[in-house]
Amino acid sequence: MNGYNKFANVYDRLTYNVEYQKRAKYIHTLLSRYGVSNSACVLDLACGTGEMTAELAKLGYDMIGVDASPAMLSQAQNRMYDENLHFLLLCQDMAELDLYGTVDAAVCTLDSLNHLDSAASVKKAVANVGLFMNPGGIFIFDVNTVYKHRCVLGNNTFVYDCNDVYCVWQNSLNPDDSVDISLDIFESDDDGAYIRTEESFTERAYPLSDISEWLLQAEFEVLNIYDEMTDKPINDKTQRAVFTARYCGKSEAK
């Protein structure tokens, strides 16, 4: 899994349309629906630059942010200080999660699980979330669908022009529905010249039925799978599916 280190400095400027505040309120609604109070301890898995972590912290949650990229976590730490927030940040790979205690809920947004390099890694990441989840805890995460990989990302090229940052995003679809992504990033300096950096990574799409099975194997009950940012069920053109699952392990019977 690529660390997104070169991408970190410009990530927030290139994802300005994500609407983190709106997404955080959506997650808050789902957490509340399934009985998680806004004072609960919540893990933000693959937290990146901490925008979602911060927005959920503002809603009252006791947040823990985990990411494999030191550069991304540096941005998250700056955000925490700038916004006078307090949350724990840990530099860990999703598939190697190792917390100091348990959490009441976990979130993983913006197709972060698609960045894991194999089905085995996704299964391990899901199982580790359960390992550090309190009984009855809620896990909310989204994934890019096979449809999105084939029909939206595909072999397409996207260009982002954001004033002082220019990015060319090139995709290459593989037979297994994974997408190789190459970024050429041009960032202006104080003299008006542009500095070029490159970043590359691969996203992998998994059948939603497989992900549901992996959750069951990790002792999660799948509560619902929603079309992104809605209360509607998924359909054959859903681009990003939102899973909600309850952890049923660690029962007293065990």
mmCIF file of N, CA, C and O in Angstrom, residues 137-208:
data_model
loop_
_atom_site.group_PDB
_atom_site.id
_atom_site.type_symbol
_atom_site.label_atom_id
_atom_site.label_comp_id
_atom_site.label_asym_id
_atom_site.label_seq_id
_atom_site.Cartn_x
_atom_site.Cartn_y
_atom_site.Cartn_z
ATOM 1 N N GLY A 137 -20.123 -2.681 19.107
ATOM 2 C CA GLY A 137 -19.588 -1.504 18.424
ATOM 3 C C GLY A 137 -19.965 -1.479 16.948
ATOM 4 O O GLY A 137 -20.269 -2.514 16.349
ATOM 5 N N ILE A 138 -19.939 -0.289 16.382
ATOM 6 C CA ILE A 138 -20.382 -0.080 14.998
ATOM 7 C C ILE A 138 -19.193 0.268 14.104
ATOM 8 O O ILE A 138 -18.368 1.123 14.454
ATOM 9 N N PHE A 139 -19.135 -0.394 12.958
ATOM 10 C CA PHE A 139 -18.096 -0.137 11.968
ATOM 11 C C PHE A 139 -18.776 0.389 10.706
ATOM 12 O O PHE A 139 -19.633 -0.277 10.128
ATOM 13 N N ILE A 140 -18.404 1.610 10.300
ATOM 14 C CA ILE A 140 -18.953 2.240 9.094
ATOM 15 C C ILE A 140 -17.794 2.515 8.136
ATOM 16 O O ILE A 140 -16.821 3.173 8.512
ATOM 17 N N PHE A 141 -17.906 2.007 6.937
ATOM 18 C CA PHE A 141 -16.848 2.249 5.952
ATOM 19 C C PHE A 141 -17.445 2.246 4.555
ATOM 20 O O PHE A 141 -18.533 1.715 4.325
ATOM 21 N N ASP A 142 -16.737 2.879 3.630
ATOM 22 C CA ASP A 142 -17.197 2.872 2.243
ATOM 23 C C ASP A 142 -16.128 2.266 1.346
ATOM 24 O O ASP A 142 -14.940 2.261 1.672
ATOM 25 N N VAL A 143 -16.577 1.742 0.214
ATOM 26 C CA VAL A 143 -15.667 1.157 -0.776
ATOM 27 C C VAL A 143 -16.130 1.541 -2.172
ATOM 28 O O VAL A 143 -17.333 1.650 -2.442
ATOM 29 N N ASN A 144 -15.170 1.751 -3.057
ATOM 30 C CA ASN A 144 -15.496 1.888 -4.474
ATOM 31 C C ASN A 144 -15.951 0.534 -5.005
ATOM 32 O O ASN A 144 -15.381 -0.501 -4.656
ATOM 33 N N THR A 145 -16.959 0.552 -5.847
ATOM 34 C CA THR A 145 -17.519 -0.685 -6.375
ATOM 35 C C THR A 145 -16.799 -1.126 -7.652
ATOM 36 O O THR A 145 -16.077 -0.351 -8.287
ATOM 37 N N VAL A 146 -17.046 -2.374 -8.028
ATOM 38 C CA VAL A 146 -16.531 -2.881 -9.293
ATOM 39 C C VAL A 146 -17.064 -2.036 -10.449
ATOM 40 O O VAL A 146 -16.332 -1.715 -11.399
ATOM 41 N N TYR A 147 -18.338 -1.626 -10.367
ATOM 42 C CA TYR A 147 -18.924 -0.771 -11.406
ATOM 43 C C TYR A 147 -18.116 0.516 -11.566
ATOM 44 O O TYR A 147 -17.822 0.943 -12.690
ATOM 45 N N LYS A 148 -17.744 1.153 -10.467
ATOM 46 C CA LYS A 148 -16.995 2.407 -10.553
ATOM 47 C C LYS A 148 -15.637 2.183 -11.202
ATOM 48 O O LYS A 148 -15.196 2.988 -12.040
ATOM 49 N N HIS A 149 -14.984 1.096 -10.845
ATOM 50 C CA HIS A 149 -13.678 0.815 -11.437
ATOM 51 C C HIS A 149 -13.787 0.586 -12.937
ATOM 52 O O HIS A 149 -12.969 1.096 -13.711
ATOM 53 N N ARG A 150 -14.798 -0.160 -13.335
ATOM 54 C CA ARG A 150 -14.930 -0.487 -14.756
ATOM 55 C C ARG A 150 -15.445 0.683 -15.595
ATOM 56 O O ARG A 150 -14.960 0.913 -16.709
ATOM 57 N N CYS A 151 -16.415 1.418 -15.062
ATOM 58 C CA CYS A 151 -17.167 2.378 -15.887
ATOM 59 C C CYS A 151 -16.870 3.849 -15.596
ATOM 60 O O CYS A 151 -17.245 4.715 -16.398
ATOM 61 N N VAL A 152 -16.246 4.152 -14.468
ATOM 62 C CA VAL A 152 -15.980 5.557 -14.125
ATOM 63 C C VAL A 152 -14.474 5.833 -14.106
ATOM 64 O O VAL A 152 -13.987 6.714 -14.819
ATOM 65 N N LEU A 153 -13.747 5.080 -13.299
ATOM 66 C CA LEU A 153 -12.290 5.267 -13.260
ATOM 67 C C LEU A 153 -11.657 4.720 -14.533
ATOM 68 O O LEU A 153 -10.968 5.430 -15.255
ATOM 69 N N GLY A 154 -11.898 3.439 -14.806
ATOM 70 C CA GLY A 154 -11.496 2.815 -16.056
ATOM 71 C C GLY A 154 -10.113 3.198 -16.545
ATOM 72 O O GLY A 154 -9.143 3.268 -15.788
ATOM 73 N N ASN A 155 -10.036 3.457 -17.840
ATOM 74 C CA ASN A 155 -8.786 3.913 -18.467
ATOM 75 C C ASN A 155 -8.852 5.409 -18.742
ATOM 76 O O ASN A 155 -8.367 5.890 -19.772
ATOM 77 N N ASN A 156 -9.423 6.135 -17.827
ATOM 78 C CA ASN A 156 -9.679 7.563 -18.031
ATOM 79 C C ASN A 156 -8.594 8.440 -17.414
ATOM 80 O O ASN A 156 -7.842 8.016 -16.535
ATOM 81 N N THR A 157 -8.566 9.673 -17.891
ATOM 82 C CA THR A 157 -7.653 10.685 -17.371
ATOM 83 C C THR A 157 -8.467 11.867 -16.862
ATOM 84 O O THR A 157 -9.421 12.301 -17.513
ATOM 85 N N PHE A 158 -8.096 12.386 -15.692
ATOM 86 C CA PHE A 158 -8.778 13.529 -15.086
ATOM 87 C C PHE A 158 -7.753 14.621 -14.826
ATOM 88 O O PHE A 158 -6.610 14.342 -14.472
ATOM 89 N N VAL A 159 -8.163 15.862 -15.006
ATOM 90 C CA VAL A 159 -7.281 17.008 -14.789
ATOM 91 C C VAL A 159 -7.899 17.917 -13.731
ATOM 92 O O VAL A 159 -9.087 18.257 -13.805
ATOM 93 N N TYR A 160 -7.098 18.276 -12.729
ATOM 94 C CA TYR A 160 -7.536 19.170 -11.661
ATOM 95 C C TYR A 160 -6.679 20.432 -11.700
ATOM 96 O O TYR A 160 -5.448 20.353 -11.609
ATOM 97 N N ASP A 161 -7.323 21.573 -11.843
ATOM 98 C CA ASP A 161 -6.630 22.861 -11.872
ATOM 99 C C ASP A 161 -7.132 23.686 -10.692
ATOM 100 O O ASP A 161 -8.243 24.225 -10.723
ATOM 101 N N CYS A 162 -6.332 23.755 -9.626
ATOM 102 C CA CYS A 162 -6.761 24.402 -8.380
ATOM 103 C C CYS A 162 -5.845 25.569 -8.033
ATOM 104 O O CYS A 162 -5.159 25.553 -7.012
ATOM 105 N N ASN A 163 -5.814 26.548 -8.911
ATOM 106 C CA ASN A 163 -5.004 27.750 -8.709
ATOM 107 C C ASN A 163 -3.518 27.416 -8.615
ATOM 108 O O ASN A 163 -2.828 27.361 -9.617
ATOM 109 N N ASP A 164 -3.001 27.168 -7.397
ATOM 110 C CA ASP A 164 -1.558 26.948 -7.251
ATOM 111 C C ASP A 164 -1.162 25.478 -7.368
ATOM 112 O O ASP A 164 -0.002 25.131 -7.195
ATOM 113 N N VAL A 165 -2.140 24.597 -7.665
ATOM 114 C CA VAL A 165 -1.849 23.173 -7.854
ATOM 115 C C VAL A 165 -2.528 22.688 -9.128
ATOM 116 O O VAL A 165 -3.704 22.972 -9.367
ATOM 117 N N TYR A 166 -1.769 21.961 -9.934
ATOM 118 C CA TYR A 166 -2.299 21.382 -11.166
ATOM 119 C C TYR A 166 -1.971 19.893 -11.134
ATOM 120 O O TYR A 166 -0.827 19.509 -10.881
ATOM 121 N N CYS A 167 -2.970 19.057 -11.371
ATOM 122 C CA CYS A 167 -2.766 17.612 -11.250
ATOM 123 C C CYS A 167 -3.376 16.885 -12.439
ATOM 124 O O CYS A 167 -4.533 17.130 -12.806
ATOM 125 N N VAL A 168 -2.589 16.002 -13.036
ATOM 126 C CA VAL A 168 -3.074 15.117 -14.094
ATOM 127 C C VAL A 168 -3.169 13.708 -13.505
ATOM 128 O O VAL A 168 -2.159 13.147 -13.063
ATOM 129 N N TRP A 169 -4.391 13.164 -13.489
ATOM 130 C CA TRP A 169 -4.697 11.872 -12.863
ATOM 131 C C TRP A 169 -4.974 10.874 -13.977
ATOM 132 O O TRP A 169 -5.960 10.988 -14.685
ATOM 133 N N GLN A 170 -4.087 9.890 -14.150
ATOM 134 C CA GLN A 170 -4.223 8.913 -15.237
ATOM 135 C C GLN A 170 -4.481 7.514 -14.668
ATOM 136 O O GLN A 170 -3.764 7.068 -13.775
ATOM 137 N N ASN A 171 -5.500 6.856 -15.201
ATOM 138 C CA ASN A 171 -5.887 5.529 -14.734
ATOM 139 C C ASN A 171 -5.624 4.468 -15.797
ATOM 140 O O ASN A 171 -5.720 4.736 -16.997
ATOM 141 N N SER A 172 -5.361 3.260 -15.324
ATOM 142 C CA SER A 172 -5.223 2.111 -16.215
ATOM 143 C C SER A 172 -5.942 0.929 -15.569
ATOM 144 O O SER A 172 -5.556 0.471 -14.484
ATOM 145 N N LEU A 173 -7.011 0.466 -16.219
ATOM 146 C CA LEU A 173 -7.826 -0.634 -15.689
ATOM 147 C C LEU A 173 -7.186 -1.975 -16.012
ATOM 148 O O LEU A 173 -6.824 -2.251 -17.160
ATOM 149 N N ASN A 174 -7.075 -2.831 -15.003
ATOM 150 C CA ASN A 174 -6.504 -4.158 -15.165
ATOM 151 C C ASN A 174 -7.603 -5.213 -15.287
ATOM 152 O O ASN A 174 -8.753 -4.976 -14.896
ATOM 153 N N PRO A 175 -7.278 -6.391 -15.814
ATOM 154 C CA PRO A 175 -8.283 -7.444 -15.990
ATOM 155 C C PRO A 175 -8.990 -7.861 -14.695
ATOM 156 O O PRO A 175 -10.127 -8.331 -14.738
ATOM 157 N N ASP A 176 -8.320 -7.699 -13.544
ATOM 158 C CA ASP A 176 -8.932 -8.087 -12.277
ATOM 159 C C ASP A 176 -9.750 -6.954 -11.655
ATOM 160 O O ASP A 176 -10.130 -7.019 -10.476
ATOM 161 N N ASP A 177 -10.024 -5.901 -12.433
ATOM 162 C CA ASP A 177 -10.814 -4.731 -12.010
ATOM 163 C C ASP A 177 -10.066 -3.814 -11.052
ATOM 164 O O ASP A 177 -10.649 -2.885 -10.494
ATOM 165 N N SER A 178 -8.776 -4.053 -10.845
ATOM 166 C CA SER A 178 -7.974 -3.070 -10.118
ATOM 167 C C SER A 178 -7.623 -1.935 -11.078
ATOM 168 O O SER A 178 -7.648 -2.104 -12.304
ATOM 169 N N VAL A 179 -7.309 -0.775 -10.534
ATOM 170 C CA VAL A 179 -6.960 0.391 -11.334
ATOM 171 C C VAL A 179 -5.610 0.932 -10.872
ATOM 172 O O VAL A 179 -5.434 1.265 -9.693
ATOM 173 N N ASP A 180 -4.661 0.981 -11.788
ATOM 174 C CA ASP A 180 -3.378 1.618 -11.511
ATOM 175 C C ASP A 180 -3.536 3.113 -11.739
ATOM 176 O O ASP A 180 -3.999 3.549 -12.800
ATOM 177 N N ILE A 181 -3.162 3.893 -10.745
ATOM 178 C CA ILE A 181 -3.368 5.340 -10.782
ATOM 179 C C ILE A 181 -2.015 6.051 -10.729
ATOM 180 O O ILE A 181 -1.179 5.772 -9.873
ATOM 181 N N SER A 182 -1.818 6.959 -11.660
ATOM 182 C CA SER A 182 -0.590 7.741 -11.720
ATOM 183 C C SER A 182 -0.943 9.222 -11.649
ATOM 184 O O SER A 182 -1.796 9.705 -12.406
ATOM 185 N N LEU A 183 -0.306 9.920 -10.726
ATOM 186 C CA LEU A 183 -0.548 11.352 -10.551
ATOM 187 C C LEU A 183 0.697 12.146 -10.920
ATOM 188 O O LEU A 183 1.797 11.853 -10.439
ATOM 189 N N ASP A 184 0.528 13.153 -11.760
ATOM 190 C CA ASP A 184 1.561 14.156 -12.011
ATOM 191 C C ASP A 184 1.081 15.448 -11.366
ATOM 192 O O ASP A 184 0.056 16.008 -11.780
ATOM 193 N N ILE A 185 1.795 15.900 -10.362
ATOM 194 C CA ILE A 185 1.375 17.051 -9.565
ATOM 195 C C ILE A 185 2.335 18.203 -9.805
ATOM 196 O O ILE A 185 3.561 18.057 -9.681
ATOM 197 N N PHE A 186 1.787 19.354 -10.153
ATOM 198 C CA PHE A 186 2.572 20.560 -10.383
ATOM 199 C C PHE A 186 2.137 21.606 -9.358
ATOM 200 O O PHE A 186 0.988 22.054 -9.354
ATOM 201 N N GLU A 187 3.063 21.987 -8.478
ATOM 202 C CA GLU A 187 2.754 22.919 -7.395
ATOM 203 C C GLU A 187 3.609 24.174 -7.554
ATOM 204 O O GLU A 187 4.826 24.085 -7.706
ATOM 205 N N SER A 188 2.969 25.333 -7.512
ATOM 206 C CA SER A 188 3.704 26.581 -7.716
ATOM 207 C C SER A 188 4.501 26.955 -6.473
ATOM 208 O O SER A 188 4.074 26.705 -5.343
ATOM 209 N N ASP A 189 5.677 27.555 -6.700
ATOM 210 C CA ASP A 189 6.478 28.031 -5.585
ATOM 211 C C ASP A 189 6.332 29.549 -5.463
ATOM 212 O O ASP A 189 5.529 30.175 -6.173
ATOM 213 N N ASP A 190 7.103 30.154 -4.585
ATOM 214 C CA ASP A 190 6.968 31.596 -4.320
ATOM 215 C C ASP A 190 7.358 32.445 -5.520
ATOM 216 O O ASP A 190 6.952 33.606 -5.629
ATOM 217 N N ASP A 191 8.141 31.889 -6.432
ATOM 218 C CA ASP A 191 8.588 32.632 -7.613
ATOM 219 C C ASP A 191 7.668 32.440 -8.810
ATOM 220 O O ASP A 191 7.932 32.970 -9.899
ATOM 221 N N GLY A 192 6.606 31.660 -8.631
ATOM 222 C CA GLY A 192 5.677 31.434 -9.729
ATOM 223 C C GLY A 192 6.022 30.262 -10.608
ATOM 224 O O GLY A 192 5.297 29.946 -11.561
ATOM 225 N N ALA A 193 7.149 29.610 -10.325
ATOM 226 C CA ALA A 193 7.515 28.401 -11.072
ATOM 227 C C ALA A 193 6.762 27.207 -10.497
ATOM 228 O O ALA A 193 6.261 27.252 -9.372
ATOM 229 N N TYR A 194 6.681 26.146 -11.286
ATOM 230 C CA TYR A 194 5.985 24.958 -10.836
ATOM 231 C C TYR A 194 6.977 23.819 -10.580
ATOM 232 O O TYR A 194 7.870 23.562 -11.383
ATOM 233 N N ILE A 195 6.797 23.154 -9.447
ATOM 234 C CA ILE A 195 7.607 21.996 -9.080
ATOM 235 C C ILE A 195 6.774 20.740 -9.327
ATOM 236 O O ILE A 195 5.641 20.634 -8.857
ATOM 237 N N ARG A 196 7.353 19.802 -10.073
ATOM 238 C CA ARG A 196 6.630 18.579 -10.422
ATOM 239 C C ARG A 196 6.991 17.429 -9.487
ATOM 240 O O ARG A 196 8.159 17.186 -9.205
ATOM 241 N N THR A 197 5.970 16.739 -8.997
ATOM 242 C CA THR A 197 6.170 15.513 -8.245
ATOM 243 C C THR A 197 5.238 14.449 -8.816
ATOM 244 O O THR A 197 4.255 14.765 -9.499
ATOM 245 N N GLU A 198 5.576 13.194 -8.545
ATOM 246 C CA GLU A 198 4.772 12.090 -9.052
ATOM 247 C C GLU A 198 4.365 11.176 -7.910
ATOM 248 O O GLU A 198 5.099 11.013 -6.933
ATOM 249 N N GLU A 199 3.187 10.594 -8.031
ATOM 250 C CA GLU A 199 2.690 9.631 -7.056
ATOM 251 C C GLU A 199 1.957 8.548 -7.817
ATOM 252 O O GLU A 199 1.290 8.822 -8.826
ATOM 253 N N SER A 200 2.094 7.315 -7.387
ATOM 254 C CA SER A 200 1.369 6.228 -8.048
ATOM 255 C C SER A 200 0.905 5.222 -7.008
ATOM 256 O O SER A 200 1.569 5.007 -5.989
ATOM 257 N N PHE A 201 -0.233 4.627 -7.261
ATOM 258 C CA PHE A 201 -0.786 3.618 -6.370
ATOM 259 C C PHE A 201 -1.831 2.825 -7.133
ATOM 260 O O PHE A 201 -2.179 3.153 -8.276
ATOM 261 N N THR A 202 -2.333 1.786 -6.515
ATOM 262 C CA THR A 202 -3.332 0.930 -7.137
ATOM 263 C C THR A 202 -4.536 0.787 -6.213
ATOM 264 O O THR A 202 -4.361 0.603 -5.001
ATOM 265 N N GLU A 203 -5.726 0.907 -6.775
ATOM 266 C CA GLU A 203 -6.951 0.627 -6.029
ATOM 267 C C GLU A 203 -7.526 -0.686 -6.531
ATOM 268 O O GLU A 203 -7.547 -0.951 -7.740
ATOM 269 N N ARG A 204 -8.031 -1.497 -5.603
ATOM 270 C CA ARG A 204 -8.625 -2.775 -5.954
ATOM 271 C C ARG A 204 -10.092 -2.809 -5.529
ATOM 272 O O ARG A 204 -10.414 -2.396 -4.419
ATOM 273 N N ALA A 205 -10.929 -3.291 -6.435
ATOM 274 C CA ALA A 205 -12.363 -3.392 -6.150
ATOM 275 C C ALA A 205 -12.705 -4.838 -5.837
ATOM 276 O O ALA A 205 -12.211 -5.765 -6.501
ATOM 277 N N TYR A 206 -13.548 -5.017 -4.828
ATOM 278 C CA TYR A 206 -13.961 -6.353 -4.416
ATOM 279 C C TYR A 206 -15.483 -6.458 -4.475
ATOM 280 O O TYR A 206 -16.182 -5.496 -4.149
ATOM 281 N N PRO A 207 -16.001 -7.611 -4.873
ATOM 282 C CA PRO A 207 -17.457 -7.797 -4.848
ATOM 283 C C PRO A 207 -18.001 -7.517 -3.447
ATOM 284 O O PRO A 207 -17.405 -7.935 -2.448
ATOM 285 N N LEU A 208 -19.114 -6.827 -3.375
ATOM 286 C CA LEU A 208 -19.683 -6.480 -2.073
ATOM 287 C C LEU A 208 -20.078 -7.724 -1.289
ATOM 288 O O LEU A 208 -20.042 -7.726 -0.052
#
